[in-house]
CSV table of C-alpha atoms in Angstrom, one decimal:
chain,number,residue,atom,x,y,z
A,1,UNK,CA,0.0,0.0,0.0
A,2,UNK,CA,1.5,3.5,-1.0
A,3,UNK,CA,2.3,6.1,1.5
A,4,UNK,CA,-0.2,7.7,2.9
A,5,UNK,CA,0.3,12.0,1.7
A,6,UNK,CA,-0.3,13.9,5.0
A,7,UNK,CA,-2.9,16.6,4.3
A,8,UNK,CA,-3.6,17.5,7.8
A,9,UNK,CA,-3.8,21.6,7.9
A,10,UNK,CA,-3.9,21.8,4.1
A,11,UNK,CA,-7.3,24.1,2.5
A,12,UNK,CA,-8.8,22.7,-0.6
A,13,UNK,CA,-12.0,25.5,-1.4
A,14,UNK,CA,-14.1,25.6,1.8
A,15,UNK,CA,-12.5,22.7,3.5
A,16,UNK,CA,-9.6,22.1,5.9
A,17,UNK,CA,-8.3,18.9,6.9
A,18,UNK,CA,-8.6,18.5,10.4
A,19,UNK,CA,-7.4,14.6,10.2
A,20,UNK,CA,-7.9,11.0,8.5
A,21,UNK,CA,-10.0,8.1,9.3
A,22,UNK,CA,-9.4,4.3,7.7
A,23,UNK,CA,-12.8,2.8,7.2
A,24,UNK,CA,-13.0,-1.0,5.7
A,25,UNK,CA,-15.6,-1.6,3.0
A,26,UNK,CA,-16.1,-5.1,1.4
A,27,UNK,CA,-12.6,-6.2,2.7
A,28,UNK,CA,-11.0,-2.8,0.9
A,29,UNK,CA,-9.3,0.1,3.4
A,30,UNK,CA,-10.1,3.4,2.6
A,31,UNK,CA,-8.8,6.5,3.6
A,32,UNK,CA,-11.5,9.4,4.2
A,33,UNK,CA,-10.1,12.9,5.8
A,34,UNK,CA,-11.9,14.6,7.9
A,35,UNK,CA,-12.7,18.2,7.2
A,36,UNK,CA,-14.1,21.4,9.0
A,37,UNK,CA,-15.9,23.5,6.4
A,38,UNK,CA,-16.2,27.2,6.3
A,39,UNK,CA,-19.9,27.1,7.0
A,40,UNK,CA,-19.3,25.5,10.5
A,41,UNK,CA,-20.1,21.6,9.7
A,42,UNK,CA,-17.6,19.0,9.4
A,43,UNK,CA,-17.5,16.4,6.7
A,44,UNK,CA,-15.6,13.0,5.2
A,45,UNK,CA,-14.0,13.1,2.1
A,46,UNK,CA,-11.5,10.9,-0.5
A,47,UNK,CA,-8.1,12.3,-0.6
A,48,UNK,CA,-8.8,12.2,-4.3
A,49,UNK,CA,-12.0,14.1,-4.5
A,50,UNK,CA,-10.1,16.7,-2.5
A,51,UNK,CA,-6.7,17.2,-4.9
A,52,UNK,CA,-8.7,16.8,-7.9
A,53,UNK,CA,-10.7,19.7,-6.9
A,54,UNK,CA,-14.0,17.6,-7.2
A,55,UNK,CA,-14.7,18.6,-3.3
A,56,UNK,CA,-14.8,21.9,-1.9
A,57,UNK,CA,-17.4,22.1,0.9
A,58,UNK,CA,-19.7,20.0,2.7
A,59,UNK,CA,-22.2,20.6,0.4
A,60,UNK,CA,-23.1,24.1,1.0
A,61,UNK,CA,-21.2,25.8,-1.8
A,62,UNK,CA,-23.5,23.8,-4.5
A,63,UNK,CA,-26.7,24.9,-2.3
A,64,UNK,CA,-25.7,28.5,-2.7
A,65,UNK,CA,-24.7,28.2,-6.6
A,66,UNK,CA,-28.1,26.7,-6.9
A,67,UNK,CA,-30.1,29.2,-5.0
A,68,UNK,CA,-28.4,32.3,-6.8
A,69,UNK,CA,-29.0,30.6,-10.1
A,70,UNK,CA,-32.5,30.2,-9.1
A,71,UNK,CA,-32.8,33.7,-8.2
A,72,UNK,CA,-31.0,35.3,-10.9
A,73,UNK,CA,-34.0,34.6,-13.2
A,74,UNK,CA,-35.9,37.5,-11.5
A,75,UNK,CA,-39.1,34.9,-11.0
A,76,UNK,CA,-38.9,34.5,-6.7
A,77,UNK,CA,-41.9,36.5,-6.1
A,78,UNK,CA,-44.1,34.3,-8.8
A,79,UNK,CA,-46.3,32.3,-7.4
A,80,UNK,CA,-44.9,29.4,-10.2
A,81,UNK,CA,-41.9,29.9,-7.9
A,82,UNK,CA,-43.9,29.4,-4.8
A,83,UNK,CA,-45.1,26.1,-5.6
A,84,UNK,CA,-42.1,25.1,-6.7
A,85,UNK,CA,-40.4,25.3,-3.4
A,86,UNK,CA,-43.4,23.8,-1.3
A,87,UNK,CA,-43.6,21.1,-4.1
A,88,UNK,CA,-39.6,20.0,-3.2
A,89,UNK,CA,-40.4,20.9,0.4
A,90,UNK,CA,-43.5,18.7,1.2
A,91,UNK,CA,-41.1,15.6,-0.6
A,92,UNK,CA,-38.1,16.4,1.1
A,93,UNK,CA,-39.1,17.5,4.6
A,94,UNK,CA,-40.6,15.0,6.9
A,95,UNK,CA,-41.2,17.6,9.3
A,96,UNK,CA,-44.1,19.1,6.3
A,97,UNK,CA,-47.3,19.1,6.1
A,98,UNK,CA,-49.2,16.5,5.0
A,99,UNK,CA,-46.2,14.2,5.0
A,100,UNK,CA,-47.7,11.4,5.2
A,101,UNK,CA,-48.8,11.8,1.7
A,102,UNK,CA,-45.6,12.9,0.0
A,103,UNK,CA,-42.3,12.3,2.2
A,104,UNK,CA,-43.7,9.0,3.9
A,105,UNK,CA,-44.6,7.2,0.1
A,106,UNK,CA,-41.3,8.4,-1.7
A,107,UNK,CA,-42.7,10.8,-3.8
A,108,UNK,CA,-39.9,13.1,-5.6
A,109,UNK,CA,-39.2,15.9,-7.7
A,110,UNK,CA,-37.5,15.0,-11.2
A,111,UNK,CA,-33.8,16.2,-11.2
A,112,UNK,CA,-35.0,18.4,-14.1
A,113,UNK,CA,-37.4,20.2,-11.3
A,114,UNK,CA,-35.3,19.8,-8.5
A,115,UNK,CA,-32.1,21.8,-10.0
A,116,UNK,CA,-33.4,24.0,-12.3
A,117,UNK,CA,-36.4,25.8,-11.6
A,118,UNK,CA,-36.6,27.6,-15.1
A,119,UNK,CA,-37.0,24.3,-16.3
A,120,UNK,CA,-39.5,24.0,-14.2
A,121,UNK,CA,-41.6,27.2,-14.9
A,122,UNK,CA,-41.0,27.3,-18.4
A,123,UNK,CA,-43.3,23.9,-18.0
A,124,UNK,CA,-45.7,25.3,-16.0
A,125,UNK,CA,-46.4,28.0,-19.1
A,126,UNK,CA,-46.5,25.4,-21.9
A,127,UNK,CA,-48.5,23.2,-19.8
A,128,UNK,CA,-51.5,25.6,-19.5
A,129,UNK,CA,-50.7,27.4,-16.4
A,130,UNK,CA,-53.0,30.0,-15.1
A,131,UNK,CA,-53.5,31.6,-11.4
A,132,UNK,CA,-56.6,29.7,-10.6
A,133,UNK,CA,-55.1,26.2,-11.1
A,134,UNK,CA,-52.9,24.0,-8.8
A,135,UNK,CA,-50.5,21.4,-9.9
A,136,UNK,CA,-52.0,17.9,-10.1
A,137,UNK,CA,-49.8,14.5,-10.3
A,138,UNK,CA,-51.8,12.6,-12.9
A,139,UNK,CA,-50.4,9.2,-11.1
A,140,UNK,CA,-50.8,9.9,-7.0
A,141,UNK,CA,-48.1,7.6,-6.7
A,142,UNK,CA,-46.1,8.8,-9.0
A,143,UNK,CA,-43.9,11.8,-8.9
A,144,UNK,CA,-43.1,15.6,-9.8
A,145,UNK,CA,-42.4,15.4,-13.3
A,146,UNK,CA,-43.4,16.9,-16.6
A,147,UNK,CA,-45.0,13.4,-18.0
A,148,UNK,CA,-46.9,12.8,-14.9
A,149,UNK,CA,-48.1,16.4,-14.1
A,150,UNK,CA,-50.9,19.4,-15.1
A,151,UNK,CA,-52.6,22.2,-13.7
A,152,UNK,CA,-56.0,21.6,-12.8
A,153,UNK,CA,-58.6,23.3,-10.4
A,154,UNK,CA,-59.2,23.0,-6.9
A,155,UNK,CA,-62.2,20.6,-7.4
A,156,UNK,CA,-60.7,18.4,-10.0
A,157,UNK,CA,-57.6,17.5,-7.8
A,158,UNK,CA,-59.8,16.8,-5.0
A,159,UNK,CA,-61.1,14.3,-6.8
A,160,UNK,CA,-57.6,12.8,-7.2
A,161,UNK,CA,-57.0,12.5,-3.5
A,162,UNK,CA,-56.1,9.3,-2.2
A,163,UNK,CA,-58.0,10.6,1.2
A,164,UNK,CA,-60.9,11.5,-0.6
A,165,UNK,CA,-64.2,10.5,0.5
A,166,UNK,CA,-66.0,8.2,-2.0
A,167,UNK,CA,-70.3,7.5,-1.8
A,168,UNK,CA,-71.8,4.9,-3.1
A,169,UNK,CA,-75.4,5.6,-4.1
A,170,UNK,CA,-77.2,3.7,-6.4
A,171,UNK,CA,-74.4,1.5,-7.6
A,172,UNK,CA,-72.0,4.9,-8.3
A,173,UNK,CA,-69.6,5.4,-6.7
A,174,UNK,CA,-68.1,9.2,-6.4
A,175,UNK,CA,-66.7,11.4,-4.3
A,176,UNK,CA,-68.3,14.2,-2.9
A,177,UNK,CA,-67.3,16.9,-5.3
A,178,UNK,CA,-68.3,14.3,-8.0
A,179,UNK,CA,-71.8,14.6,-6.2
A,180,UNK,CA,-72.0,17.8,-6.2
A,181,UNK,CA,-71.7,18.3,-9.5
A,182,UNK,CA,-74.0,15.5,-10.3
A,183,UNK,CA,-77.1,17.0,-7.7
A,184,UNK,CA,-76.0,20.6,-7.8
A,185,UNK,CA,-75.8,20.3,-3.5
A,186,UNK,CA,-72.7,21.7,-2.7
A,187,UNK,CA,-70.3,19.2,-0.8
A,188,UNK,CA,-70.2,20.8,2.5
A,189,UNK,CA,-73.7,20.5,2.8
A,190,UNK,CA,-73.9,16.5,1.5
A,191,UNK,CA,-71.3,16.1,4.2
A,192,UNK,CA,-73.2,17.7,7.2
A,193,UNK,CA,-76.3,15.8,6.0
A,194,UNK,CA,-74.6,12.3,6.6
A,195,UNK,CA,-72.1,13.1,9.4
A,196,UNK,CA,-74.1,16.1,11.5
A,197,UNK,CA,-78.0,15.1,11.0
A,198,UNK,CA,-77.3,11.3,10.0
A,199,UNK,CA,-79.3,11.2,7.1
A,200,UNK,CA,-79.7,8.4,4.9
A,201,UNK,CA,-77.1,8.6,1.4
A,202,UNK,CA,-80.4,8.4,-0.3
A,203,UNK,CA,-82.2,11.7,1.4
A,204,UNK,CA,-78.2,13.7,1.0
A,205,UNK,CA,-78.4,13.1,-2.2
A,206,UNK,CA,-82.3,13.7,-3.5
A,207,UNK,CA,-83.5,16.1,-1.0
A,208,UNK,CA,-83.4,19.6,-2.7
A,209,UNK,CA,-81.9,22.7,-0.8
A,210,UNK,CA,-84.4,25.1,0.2
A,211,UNK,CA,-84.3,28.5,-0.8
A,212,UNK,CA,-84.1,31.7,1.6
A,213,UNK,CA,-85.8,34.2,0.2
């Protein structure tokens, strides 16, 4: 085995070799140095990756070159760019809301999405985009991506819930917003029939709204 180079002390970028750790993987030794980082966190890192030049922080450096390039298309206060960052933050974030539905199942943001978001919103405007309409994954369990998404209205994607309620009435089975369109009832009041009053499916579904004149 060659001599190992000593690069204790030595700066590569953001990086300064504090010391060097062997590790064993699959019978192999490795040699990883450890590194404090400019930005305060320490990291492991190939001797190799560092001379090369391939490694220069912990990771923060290509955070903020993707931020500013982000930014630097003057589009931050759009709301294209809004739902862009909730979009990667309800599948990144476990600590987001609903989670469950996003960050628990695996669902992710295409690499197209996820680094670029110019890529991103110049989808958005050749997809049909328009202030009134939210995006929609065509698949639920599918991901963020330009073959699996579209922008749709509020109603329409609450159809496309998972956690959507579904009646059955008649042999049909829809959800509510599905039987609201069908009776002209509006959903919220289908939904205090059954669960506040306890009326039948049948009587929610046929008994016209009266009129206050």
């Amino acid at each position: 085995m060659p001599a190992l180079i000593d690069l204790t002390g030595q700066r590569f970028g953001r990086l300064v070799v504090e010391s060097s750790e062997r590790v064993k993987k699959n019978g192999e030794s490795y040699v990883y140095w450890i590194c404090q980082c400019d930005c305060g966190n320490r990291t492991k890192v190939k001797a190799i990756y560092l001379t090369r030049g391939e490694t220069a922080s912990c990771g923060c450096l290509s955070k903020e070159i993707l931020t500013n390039r982000n930014k630097s298309h003057g589009l931050s206060n759009t709301r294209q760019y809004r739902i862009w960052k909730d979009m990667i933050k309800r599948c990144e974030n476990p600590n987001s809301a609903p989670h469950q539905y996003y960050f628990d199942k695996g669902v992710k943001v295409c690499n197209e999405w996820r680094n670029n978001f110019q890529s991103f919103y110049d989808w958005s405007i050749s997809a049909g985009y328009k202030e009134n309409l939210t995006i929609d994954r065509i698949d639920t369990a599918g991901n963020y991506e330009p073959g699996n998404c579209r922008w749709v209205s509020m109603k329409h994607q609450s159809n496309n819930r998972t956690n959507n309620r579904v009646i059955e009435f008649k042999g049909l089975k829809r959800t509510v917003a599905e039987w609201e369109d069908i009776t002209g009832i509006r959903s919220g009041t289908i939904r205090a029939r059954i669960d506040k009053y306890k009326w039948s499916i049948e009587k929610a579904l046929t008994t016209p709204v009266k009129k206050v004149i």
